[in-house]
Tab-separated table of C-alpha atoms in Angstrom:
chain	number	residue	atom	x	y	z
A	1	MET	CA	19.571	19.658	37.328
A	2	ASN	CA	20.737	22.367	34.953
A	3	ILE	CA	19.866	22.325	31.208
A	4	LYS	CA	21.676	24.436	28.623
A	5	GLU	CA	20.965	24.531	24.871
A	6	VAL	CA	24.238	24.248	22.967
A	7	LYS	CA	22.975	23.725	19.426
A	8	SER	CA	19.888	24.810	17.472
A	9	GLU	CA	20.104	24.364	13.702
A	10	GLY	CA	16.864	23.910	11.802
A	11	LEU	CA	15.145	21.040	13.593
A	12	SER	CA	18.367	19.728	15.150
A	13	ARG	CA	18.792	20.342	18.889
A	14	GLU	CA	21.542	19.561	21.394
A	15	TYR	CA	21.434	20.204	25.128
A	16	GLU	CA	24.011	19.889	27.894
A	17	VAL	CA	22.617	18.631	31.181
A	18	THR	CA	24.425	19.001	34.490
A	19	ILE	CA	23.613	16.873	37.536
A	20	SER	CA	25.236	18.099	40.722
A	21	ALA	CA	27.547	15.789	42.639
A	22	ALA	CA	25.254	16.162	45.659
A	23	ASP	CA	22.182	15.008	43.700
A	24	PHE	CA	24.124	12.059	42.340
A	25	GLU	CA	25.362	11.049	45.808
A	26	ALA	CA	21.805	11.280	47.148
A	27	ALA	CA	20.525	9.070	44.278
A	28	VAL	CA	23.269	6.481	44.971
A	29	GLU	CA	22.381	6.541	48.657
A	30	GLU	CA	18.723	5.843	47.865
A	31	LYS	CA	19.711	2.938	45.623
A	32	LEU	CA	21.857	1.440	48.382
A	33	LYS	CA	18.973	1.730	50.854
A	34	GLU	CA	16.702	-0.140	48.435
A	35	ILE	CA	19.313	-2.868	48.009
A	36	ALA	CA	19.846	-3.101	51.795
A	37	LYS	CA	16.164	-3.947	52.366
A	38	ASN	CA	16.491	-7.322	50.623
A	39	VAL	CA	20.157	-8.294	50.563
A	40	SER	CA	21.514	-11.015	52.851
A	41	MET	CA	25.081	-12.017	53.731
A	42	ALA	CA	26.703	-14.749	55.783
A	43	GLY	CA	25.700	-14.238	59.409
A	44	PHE	CA	22.978	-11.709	58.623
A	45	ARG	CA	19.342	-12.147	57.683
A	46	ALA	CA	17.816	-10.358	54.669
A	47	GLY	CA	17.472	-6.664	55.460
A	48	LYS	CA	19.728	-6.858	58.533
A	49	VAL	CA	23.120	-6.479	56.852
A	50	PRO	CA	25.026	-3.425	58.198
A	51	PHE	CA	24.746	-0.515	55.741
A	52	ALA	CA	28.526	-0.079	55.566
A	53	MET	CA	28.899	-3.667	54.318
A	54	VAL	CA	26.117	-3.196	51.754
A	55	LYS	CA	27.773	-0.024	50.528
A	56	GLN	CA	31.175	-1.689	50.248
A	57	LYS	CA	29.837	-4.557	48.124
A	58	TYR	CA	27.094	-2.855	46.067
A	59	GLN	CA	28.415	0.689	45.580
A	60	GLY	CA	29.214	0.026	41.891
A	61	ASN	CA	25.763	-1.419	41.168
A	62	ALA	CA	24.067	1.492	42.921
A	63	MET	CA	26.115	4.068	40.992
A	64	SER	CA	25.307	2.384	37.653
A	65	GLU	CA	21.578	2.241	38.376
A	66	ALA	CA	21.557	5.812	39.687
A	67	VAL	CA	23.263	7.102	36.525
A	68	ASP	CA	20.737	5.296	34.321
A	69	ASP	CA	17.810	6.764	36.276
A	70	LEU	CA	19.252	10.274	36.293
A	71	LEU	CA	19.974	10.203	32.538
A	72	ARG	CA	16.424	9.040	31.824
A	73	ASP	CA	14.989	11.689	34.139
A	74	GLY	CA	17.283	14.255	32.554
A	75	VAL	CA	15.987	13.507	29.044
A	76	ASN	CA	12.375	13.765	30.242
A	77	GLU	CA	13.172	17.074	31.958
A	78	VAL	CA	14.709	18.427	28.737
A	79	LEU	CA	11.575	17.562	26.757
A	80	LYS	CA	9.346	19.074	29.437
A	81	GLU	CA	11.320	22.266	30.023
A	82	LYS	CA	12.107	23.001	26.373
A	83	LYS	CA	8.642	21.861	25.184
A	84	VAL	CA	9.979	19.912	22.219
A	85	ARG	CA	8.748	16.725	20.557
A	86	PRO	CA	11.556	14.438	19.344
A	87	VAL	CA	11.184	12.593	16.052
A	88	PHE	CA	12.913	9.545	17.533
A	89	THR	CA	14.254	8.624	20.956
A	90	PRO	CA	16.924	11.248	21.796
A	91	ASP	CA	20.597	10.254	21.710
A	92	VAL	CA	22.347	10.502	25.084
A	93	GLU	CA	26.129	10.804	25.557
A	94	LEU	CA	27.766	10.817	28.989
A	95	THR	CA	30.589	13.372	28.666
A	96	LYS	CA	31.847	13.742	32.256
A	97	PHE	CA	31.578	11.250	35.082
A	98	GLU	CA	34.073	11.501	37.937
A	99	GLU	CA	33.449	10.538	41.550
A	100	GLY	CA	32.717	13.546	43.728
A	101	LYS	CA	32.161	15.870	40.732
A	102	ASP	CA	29.153	17.040	38.740
A	103	ILE	CA	27.930	14.728	35.972
A	104	LEU	CA	27.643	16.125	32.455
A	105	PHE	CA	25.815	14.536	29.516
A	106	LYS	CA	24.544	15.622	26.110
A	107	VAL	CA	21.046	15.069	24.741
A	108	SER	CA	20.772	15.278	20.913
A	109	MET	CA	17.643	14.983	18.790
A	110	ASP	CA	15.700	16.090	15.732
A	111	ILE	CA	12.441	17.683	16.795
A	112	MET	CA	9.039	17.841	15.182
A	113	PRO	CA	8.315	21.159	13.458
A	114	GLU	CA	5.756	23.522	14.910
A	115	ILE	CA	2.853	23.650	12.459
A	116	GLU	CA	0.352	26.463	12.802
A	117	LEU	CA	-2.854	25.329	11.087
A	118	LYS	CA	-4.614	27.865	8.892
A	119	ASP	CA	-8.241	28.396	8.018
A	120	PHE	CA	-8.874	25.722	5.384
A	121	SER	CA	-11.819	27.650	3.938
A	122	SER	CA	-9.294	29.956	2.264
A	123	ILE	CA	-8.053	27.061	0.115
A	124	LYS	CA	-9.735	26.643	-3.260
A	125	ILE	CA	-9.557	23.486	-5.375
A	126	GLU	CA	-11.222	22.074	-8.466
A	127	LYS	CA	-12.953	18.705	-8.463
A	128	PRO	CA	-13.296	17.228	-11.971
A	129	VAL	CA	-16.587	15.445	-12.655
A	130	ALA	CA	-17.863	13.587	-15.720
A	131	GLU	CA	-21.301	12.598	-16.919
A	132	VAL	CA	-21.876	8.931	-17.767
A	133	PRO	CA	-22.185	8.702	-21.591
A	134	ALA	CA	-24.969	6.479	-22.958
A	135	GLU	CA	-22.381	4.537	-24.973
A	136	GLU	CA	-20.596	3.568	-21.742
A	137	VAL	CA	-23.811	2.034	-20.429
A	138	GLU	CA	-24.265	0.166	-23.721
A	139	LYS	CA	-20.671	-1.007	-23.609
A	140	ALA	CA	-21.174	-2.344	-20.079
A	141	LEU	CA	-24.414	-4.103	-21.090
A	142	ASN	CA	-22.672	-5.712	-24.054
A	143	TYR	CA	-19.882	-6.902	-21.774
A	144	MET	CA	-22.456	-8.427	-19.432
A	145	ALA	CA	-24.210	-10.097	-22.363
A	146	GLU	CA	-20.870	-11.404	-23.621
A	147	SER	CA	-20.247	-13.024	-20.236
A	148	ARG	CA	-23.664	-14.696	-20.493
A	149	ARG	CA	-23.114	-15.957	-24.029
A	150	ASP	CA	-24.061	-19.494	-25.078
A	151	SER	CA	-23.371	-21.659	-28.109
A	152	VAL	CA	-25.662	-23.478	-30.519
A	153	LYS	CA	-24.924	-26.350	-32.867
A	154	VAL	CA	-24.419	-25.464	-36.538
A	155	GLU	CA	-26.927	-27.576	-38.453
A	156	GLU	CA	-25.922	-26.511	-41.961
A	157	ASP	CA	-23.191	-28.347	-43.799
A	158	ARG	CA	-20.375	-25.824	-43.691
A	159	ALA	CA	-16.706	-25.552	-42.796
A	160	THR	CA	-15.425	-23.963	-39.606
A	161	VAL	CA	-14.502	-20.281	-39.491
A	162	LYS	CA	-12.563	-18.252	-36.967
A	163	GLY	CA	-14.746	-17.649	-33.936
A	164	ASP	CA	-16.564	-21.001	-34.169
A	165	ILE	CA	-16.387	-23.560	-31.395
A	166	ALA	CA	-15.083	-26.897	-32.626
A	167	VAL	CA	-16.008	-29.771	-30.323
A	168	ILE	CA	-13.059	-32.123	-30.720
A	169	ASP	CA	-11.517	-35.412	-29.660
A	170	PHE	CA	-7.725	-35.408	-29.919
A	171	VAL	CA	-4.741	-37.624	-29.222
A	172	GLY	CA	-1.249	-36.133	-29.187
A	173	SER	CA	2.006	-37.976	-29.773
A	174	ILE	CA	5.695	-37.241	-30.272
A	175	ASP	CA	7.660	-39.626	-32.500
A	176	GLY	CA	4.692	-42.011	-32.392
A	177	VAL	CA	4.494	-42.094	-28.586
A	178	GLU	CA	1.520	-40.582	-26.770
A	179	PHE	CA	2.447	-38.126	-24.020
A	180	ALA	CA	0.742	-37.279	-20.740
A	181	GLY	CA	-1.915	-34.573	-21.023
A	182	GLY	CA	-2.094	-34.828	-24.800
A	183	LYS	CA	-5.507	-36.469	-24.978
A	184	GLY	CA	-9.022	-35.047	-24.740
A	185	GLU	CA	-12.634	-35.832	-25.574
A	186	ALA	CA	-15.500	-33.511	-26.531
A	187	TYR	CA	-13.314	-30.484	-25.849
A	188	PRO	CA	-15.002	-27.183	-26.890
A	189	LEU	CA	-12.201	-25.207	-28.570
A	190	GLU	CA	-12.934	-21.660	-29.702
A	191	LEU	CA	-10.986	-21.182	-32.915
A	192	GLY	CA	-8.902	-18.035	-32.710
A	193	SER	CA	-8.797	-17.978	-28.914
A	194	ASN	CA	-5.113	-19.034	-28.896
A	195	SER	CA	-5.790	-21.292	-25.936
A	196	PHE	CA	-3.923	-24.202	-27.552
A	197	ILE	CA	-0.283	-24.172	-28.634
A	198	PRO	CA	0.574	-21.913	-31.607
A	199	GLY	CA	-0.560	-23.215	-35.001
A	200	TYR	CA	-3.022	-25.790	-33.669
A	201	GLU	CA	-6.262	-23.850	-34.032
A	202	ASP	CA	-5.401	-22.451	-37.487
A	203	GLN	CA	-5.261	-25.989	-38.925
A	204	LEU	CA	-8.860	-26.652	-37.859
A	205	ILE	CA	-10.256	-23.642	-39.740
A	206	GLY	CA	-11.951	-24.616	-43.013
A	207	LYS	CA	-12.799	-28.154	-41.834
A	208	LYS	CA	-16.201	-29.814	-41.484
A	209	ALA	CA	-17.860	-31.834	-38.741
A	210	GLY	CA	-16.803	-35.475	-38.952
A	211	GLU	CA	-13.377	-34.751	-40.432
A	212	VAL	CA	-10.227	-36.214	-38.888
A	213	VAL	CA	-7.366	-33.745	-39.100
A	214	GLU	CA	-3.720	-34.533	-38.461
A	215	VAL	CA	-2.479	-31.372	-36.803
A	216	LYS	CA	1.256	-30.783	-36.510
A	217	ALA	CA	2.283	-28.126	-33.999
A	218	THR	CA	5.436	-27.299	-32.034
A	219	PHE	CA	5.459	-26.606	-28.317
A	220	PRO	CA	7.063	-23.253	-27.426
A	221	GLU	CA	10.598	-23.298	-26.035
A	222	THR	CA	9.222	-21.691	-22.848
A	223	TYR	CA	6.470	-24.318	-22.397
A	224	HIS	CA	5.916	-25.163	-18.716
A	225	ALA	CA	6.402	-28.929	-19.252
A	226	LYS	CA	10.149	-29.172	-19.862
A	227	ASP	CA	9.905	-32.596	-21.539
A	228	LEU	CA	7.628	-31.111	-24.245
A	229	ALA	CA	9.240	-27.661	-24.686
A	230	GLY	CA	10.428	-27.049	-28.257
A	231	LYS	CA	9.222	-30.428	-29.587
A	232	GLU	CA	6.938	-31.018	-32.576
A	233	ALA	CA	3.827	-33.081	-31.868
A	234	LEU	CA	1.170	-34.746	-33.981
A	235	PHE	CA	-2.431	-34.381	-32.842
A	236	VAL	CA	-4.969	-36.679	-34.470
A	237	THR	CA	-8.060	-34.506	-34.118
A	238	THR	CA	-11.668	-35.444	-34.815
A	239	ILE	CA	-14.139	-32.599	-35.256
A	240	LYS	CA	-17.291	-34.011	-33.711
A	241	GLU	CA	-19.433	-30.911	-33.952
A	242	ILE	CA	-19.329	-27.236	-34.907
A	243	ARG	CA	-21.010	-24.693	-32.677
A	244	THR	CA	-21.461	-20.975	-33.074
A	245	ILE	CA	-21.469	-18.474	-30.253
A	246	LYS	CA	-24.758	-16.811	-29.440
A	247	LYS	CA	-24.600	-13.732	-27.289
A	248	ALA	CA	-27.476	-13.129	-24.911
A	249	GLU	CA	-30.059	-10.661	-26.209
A	250	ILE	CA	-30.198	-7.467	-24.195
A	251	ASN	CA	-33.893	-7.215	-23.313
A	252	ASP	CA	-36.235	-7.393	-20.330
A	253	GLU	CA	-35.642	-11.149	-19.953
A	254	PHE	CA	-31.913	-10.565	-19.818
A	255	ALA	CA	-32.443	-7.843	-17.209
A	256	LYS	CA	-34.503	-10.246	-15.087
A	257	SER	CA	-31.724	-12.836	-15.297
A	258	MET	CA	-29.441	-10.144	-13.865
A	259	GLY	CA	-31.809	-9.559	-10.949
A	260	GLU	CA	-33.536	-6.412	-12.233
A	261	GLU	CA	-37.206	-5.724	-12.933
A	262	ASN	CA	-36.729	-4.751	-16.589
A	263	LEU	CA	-34.133	-3.389	-19.017
A	264	ASP	CA	-34.678	0.240	-17.995
A	265	LYS	CA	-33.998	-0.650	-14.364
A	266	LEU	CA	-30.861	-2.557	-15.373
A	267	LYS	CA	-29.624	0.450	-17.337
A	268	GLU	CA	-30.199	2.671	-14.297
A	269	THR	CA	-28.252	0.268	-12.082
A	270	VAL	CA	-25.381	0.009	-14.561
A	271	LYS	CA	-25.279	3.787	-14.949
A	272	GLY	CA	-25.213	4.145	-11.160
A	273	ARG	CA	-22.284	1.757	-10.834
A	274	ILE	CA	-20.326	3.590	-13.523
A	275	ALA	CA	-21.136	6.879	-11.798
A	276	GLN	CA	-19.703	5.455	-8.562
A	277	ASP	CA	-16.489	4.586	-10.406
A	278	TYR	CA	-16.365	8.117	-11.797
A	279	GLU	CA	-16.885	9.542	-8.306
A	280	THR	CA	-13.967	7.462	-7.011
A	281	ALA	CA	-11.711	8.829	-9.750
A	282	SER	CA	-13.089	12.326	-9.138
A	283	LYS	CA	-12.310	12.100	-5.432
A	284	MET	CA	-8.774	10.904	-6.193
A	285	LYS	CA	-8.255	13.966	-8.389
A	286	ALA	CA	-9.717	16.234	-5.684
A	287	LYS	CA	-7.422	14.632	-3.111
A	288	ARG	CA	-4.411	15.250	-5.346
A	289	ALA	CA	-5.475	18.867	-5.886
A	290	LEU	CA	-5.899	19.295	-2.141
A	291	LEU	CA	-2.455	17.882	-1.365
A	292	ASP	CA	-0.924	20.165	-4.010
A	293	ALA	CA	-2.708	23.150	-2.446
A	294	LEU	CA	-1.585	22.202	1.076
A	295	ASP	CA	1.989	21.736	-0.136
A	296	LYS	CA	1.949	25.316	-1.478
A	297	ALA	CA	0.118	26.805	1.506
A	298	TYR	CA	2.427	25.458	4.234
A	299	LYS	CA	6.133	26.100	4.567
A	300	PHE	CA	8.081	24.430	7.376
A	301	ASP	CA	11.248	22.396	7.877
A	302	VAL	CA	10.938	18.621	7.913
A	303	PRO	CA	13.080	16.203	9.969
A	304	ALA	CA	16.042	14.996	7.930
A	305	LYS	CA	15.898	11.464	9.338
A	306	LEU	CA	12.274	11.025	8.287
A	307	VAL	CA	13.098	12.296	4.792
A	308	ASP	CA	16.051	9.902	4.548
A	309	MET	CA	13.859	6.955	5.563
A	310	GLU	CA	11.197	7.868	2.990
A	311	TYR	CA	13.805	8.468	0.292
A	312	ASP	CA	15.482	5.105	0.972
A	313	SER	CA	12.088	3.400	0.654
A	314	ILE	CA	11.388	5.079	-2.713
A	315	VAL	CA	14.865	4.235	-4.050
A	316	LYS	CA	14.459	0.618	-2.961
A	317	GLN	CA	11.187	0.384	-4.910
A	318	TYR	CA	12.902	1.963	-7.929
A	319	GLU	CA	15.821	-0.477	-7.779
A	320	ASN	CA	13.461	-3.456	-7.516
A	321	ALA	CA	11.447	-2.199	-10.497
A	322	LYS	CA	14.665	-1.644	-12.465
A	323	LYS	CA	15.936	-5.118	-11.601
A	324	ASN	CA	12.652	-6.707	-12.747
A	325	ASN	CA	12.376	-4.482	-15.853
A	326	GLN	CA	9.201	-2.860	-14.529
A	327	LEU	CA	10.110	0.814	-14.877
A	328	ASP	CA	7.508	2.949	-16.626
A	329	GLU	CA	8.370	4.859	-19.800
A	330	ASP	CA	8.812	8.153	-17.942
A	331	GLU	CA	11.448	6.612	-15.659
A	332	LYS	CA	13.239	4.903	-18.541
A	333	SER	CA	13.552	8.183	-20.438
A	334	LYS	CA	15.352	10.033	-17.616
A	335	LYS	CA	18.899	9.937	-16.293
A	336	GLU	CA	19.216	8.154	-12.972
A	337	GLU	CA	20.696	11.228	-11.264
A	338	ASP	CA	17.659	13.275	-12.347
A	339	LEU	CA	15.311	10.552	-11.113
A	340	LEU	CA	17.042	10.392	-7.733
A	341	LYS	CA	16.729	14.151	-7.405
A	342	GLU	CA	12.994	13.867	-8.125
A	343	TYR	CA	12.675	11.073	-5.577
A	344	LYS	CA	14.314	13.283	-2.947
A	345	GLU	CA	11.750	16.006	-3.647
A	346	ILE	CA	8.953	13.459	-3.445
A	347	ALA	CA	10.299	12.195	-0.107
A	348	VAL	CA	10.330	15.727	1.314
A	349	ARG	CA	6.780	16.337	0.079
A	350	ARG	CA	5.464	13.070	1.524
A	351	VAL	CA	7.016	13.681	4.944
A	352	LYS	CA	5.807	17.274	4.980
A	353	LEU	CA	2.218	16.356	4.074
A	354	GLY	CA	2.268	13.386	6.447
A	355	LEU	CA	3.246	15.630	9.374
A	356	LEU	CA	0.662	18.235	8.368
A	357	LEU	CA	-2.159	15.695	8.115
A	358	ALA	CA	-1.142	14.188	11.456
A	359	GLU	CA	-1.377	17.640	13.035
A	360	VAL	CA	-4.806	18.184	11.466
A	361	GLY	CA	-6.022	14.812	12.686
A	362	ASN	CA	-4.705	15.475	16.166
A	363	GLU	CA	-6.392	18.877	16.421
A	364	ALA	CA	-9.663	17.535	14.984
A	365	LYS	CA	-9.474	14.536	17.355
A	366	ILE	CA	-9.965	12.135	14.452
A	367	GLU	CA	-9.874	8.474	15.420
A	368	VAL	CA	-10.064	5.186	13.563
A	369	THR	CA	-12.669	2.829	15.023
A	370	GLN	CA	-12.962	-0.917	14.621
A	371	GLU	CA	-16.017	-0.216	12.482
A	372	ASP	CA	-13.830	1.864	10.129
A	373	ILE	CA	-11.336	-1.017	9.854
A	374	ASN	CA	-14.102	-3.565	9.203
A	375	LYS	CA	-15.610	-1.333	6.515
A	376	ALA	CA	-12.232	-0.920	4.773
A	377	ILE	CA	-11.654	-4.684	4.740
A	378	MET	CA	-15.186	-5.272	3.425
A	379	ASN	CA	-14.680	-2.717	0.641
A	380	GLU	CA	-11.475	-4.451	-0.418
A	381	ALA	CA	-13.206	-7.842	-0.400
A	382	GLN	CA	-16.020	-6.453	-2.559
A	383	ARG	CA	-13.501	-5.183	-5.109
A	384	TYR	CA	-12.019	-8.680	-5.388
A	385	PRO	CA	-14.965	-11.035	-4.691
A	386	MET	CA	-13.109	-14.111	-5.946
A	387	GLN	CA	-10.414	-13.547	-3.289
A	388	ALA	CA	-12.752	-12.372	-0.508
A	389	LYS	CA	-11.983	-15.254	1.859
A	390	ALA	CA	-8.238	-14.893	1.338
A	391	ILE	CA	-8.503	-11.152	2.072
A	392	PHE	CA	-10.404	-11.752	5.325
A	393	ASP	CA	-7.901	-14.438	6.378
A	394	PHE	CA	-4.970	-12.176	5.530
A	395	TYR	CA	-6.133	-9.383	7.829
A	396	LEU	CA	-7.260	-11.811	10.514
A	397	LYS	CA	-3.762	-13.291	10.785
A	398	ASN	CA	-1.625	-10.234	10.014
A	399	LYS	CA	-1.472	-7.513	12.673
A	400	GLU	CA	1.060	-5.476	10.681
A	401	ALA	CA	-1.332	-5.370	7.712
A	402	ILE	CA	-4.095	-4.151	10.038
A	403	GLU	CA	-1.842	-1.355	11.290
A	404	ARG	CA	-0.960	-0.323	7.728
A	405	LEU	CA	-4.666	-0.322	6.900
A	406	ARG	CA	-5.363	1.751	10.029
A	407	THR	CA	-2.817	4.338	8.871
A	408	SER	CA	-4.408	4.484	5.407
A	409	VAL	CA	-7.926	4.818	6.833
A	410	TYR	CA	-6.751	7.543	9.221
A	411	GLU	CA	-5.238	9.523	6.353
A	412	GLU	CA	-8.449	9.213	4.320
A	413	LYS	CA	-10.545	10.420	7.271
A	414	VAL	CA	-8.257	13.415	7.780
A	415	ILE	CA	-8.346	14.276	4.067
A	416	ASP	CA	-12.151	13.969	4.019
A	417	HIS	CA	-12.231	16.308	7.024
A	418	VAL	CA	-10.099	18.898	5.202
A	419	LEU	CA	-12.079	18.511	1.968
A	420	SER	CA	-15.234	19.348	3.910
A	421	LYS	CA	-13.619	22.665	4.930
A	422	VAL	CA	-12.054	23.878	1.671
A	423	GLU	CA	-13.873	25.640	-1.143
A	424	THR	CA	-14.422	23.052	-3.873
A	425	LYS	CA	-15.578	23.980	-7.369
A	426	GLU	CA	-16.752	21.199	-9.661
A	427	LYS	CA	-15.484	21.225	-13.230
A	428	THR	CA	-17.040	19.027	-15.918
A	429	VAL	CA	-14.411	17.139	-17.907
A	430	SER	CA	-14.329	14.277	-20.396
A	431	VAL	CA	-14.086	10.703	-19.163
A	432	GLU	CA	-10.594	10.520	-20.680
A	433	ASP	CA	-9.431	13.562	-18.705
A	434	LEU	CA	-11.072	12.245	-15.538
A	435	TYR	CA	-8.993	9.075	-15.743
A	436	ASN	CA	-5.759	10.782	-16.778
A	437	PHE	CA	-3.536	10.515	-13.701
A	438	GLU	CA	-0.214	10.982	-15.474
A	439	GLU	CA	0.247	14.734	-15.001
A	440	LYS	CA	1.909	14.279	-11.600
A	441	LYS	CA	2.746	11.144	-9.685
A	442	ALA	CA	4.051	12.653	-6.464
């Protein structure tokens, strides 16, 4: 088998492979011998058919199988001899195939670039960090107290104001006919919450307990119940009671109700949780800085087919966002041709960094264990506790989702590995700057 390189442009390679007529004839002969071991014909038992008869009947089959085997072996020999790694399965084209003559075929492929890893300790990045302001802790405590709020009955003889809870009975009708879902008893309606149809709550402000109010309000044109959309309704509403909202007092008792020993301990816990959020944002910024630094530090060609695939994926997302009017302001302000040019650059960057990180992970022998996968799923479930069961079920039944998660976890492990090698300098910034991720989206 003779291999000759006929094209080498960037990462594109093409080789011409020659298989001698003698080697081909020998391969066909071997195929015929294999067939002869099991074939049977009239008057002959299996394996006892004269070879000449086997050859006459099965020569075409043997030649076809021999060609397939030799082409496959030829491709493997090209990869081995030339020491190249194809991006995808190489393309094979049979260019000359005549009985009694040498066989010629072409092997074409895009190959993976050779990436020579550098000493990561020479890379310097900044990691922004922020202190947790006392007002952020207070804000979080107030939010917690708000979620634990209660209401108490208003004993004084006064009219309702915005923010009160009016406990009401109501019966709704359209043209004197009650409609389904338009009736309620002892319903606690917070005035100003806009939880009822527009105009309803406003008409209950300035009323006293015991009053019966005839509320006229129109259902929105986009109301989910088509038979009510756009129609005016009359709601005979009785205000049974007025209640005022009482927020929980932030003290030691409140802390105990939240599972802490006292208020100081609760503040420490809250501060710690906020600090964890800051650290997550800080790490995201450090990761971005690292990827920017790696992008500048490494220069190598990237496979065109991989770039095209990534670019097509980005454009598809853009077109879907455009169709659903979900483009961000930055995208809306630019010409489409400029956006597409940016997307091409982003595709090149993503492929380049993906190949680089894969090379790092391979050299560092980084692996993703089942424990890593379980931890990632658990972290996601903890972020969305109300959907925890659905998240577990999703990954349990979806192997593709598991593989996508595995890829994400692998990338994070590789990046953590590189971050442990580079020189990182912490820089104290404001909370606003820490959470500003708009400077570069690539």
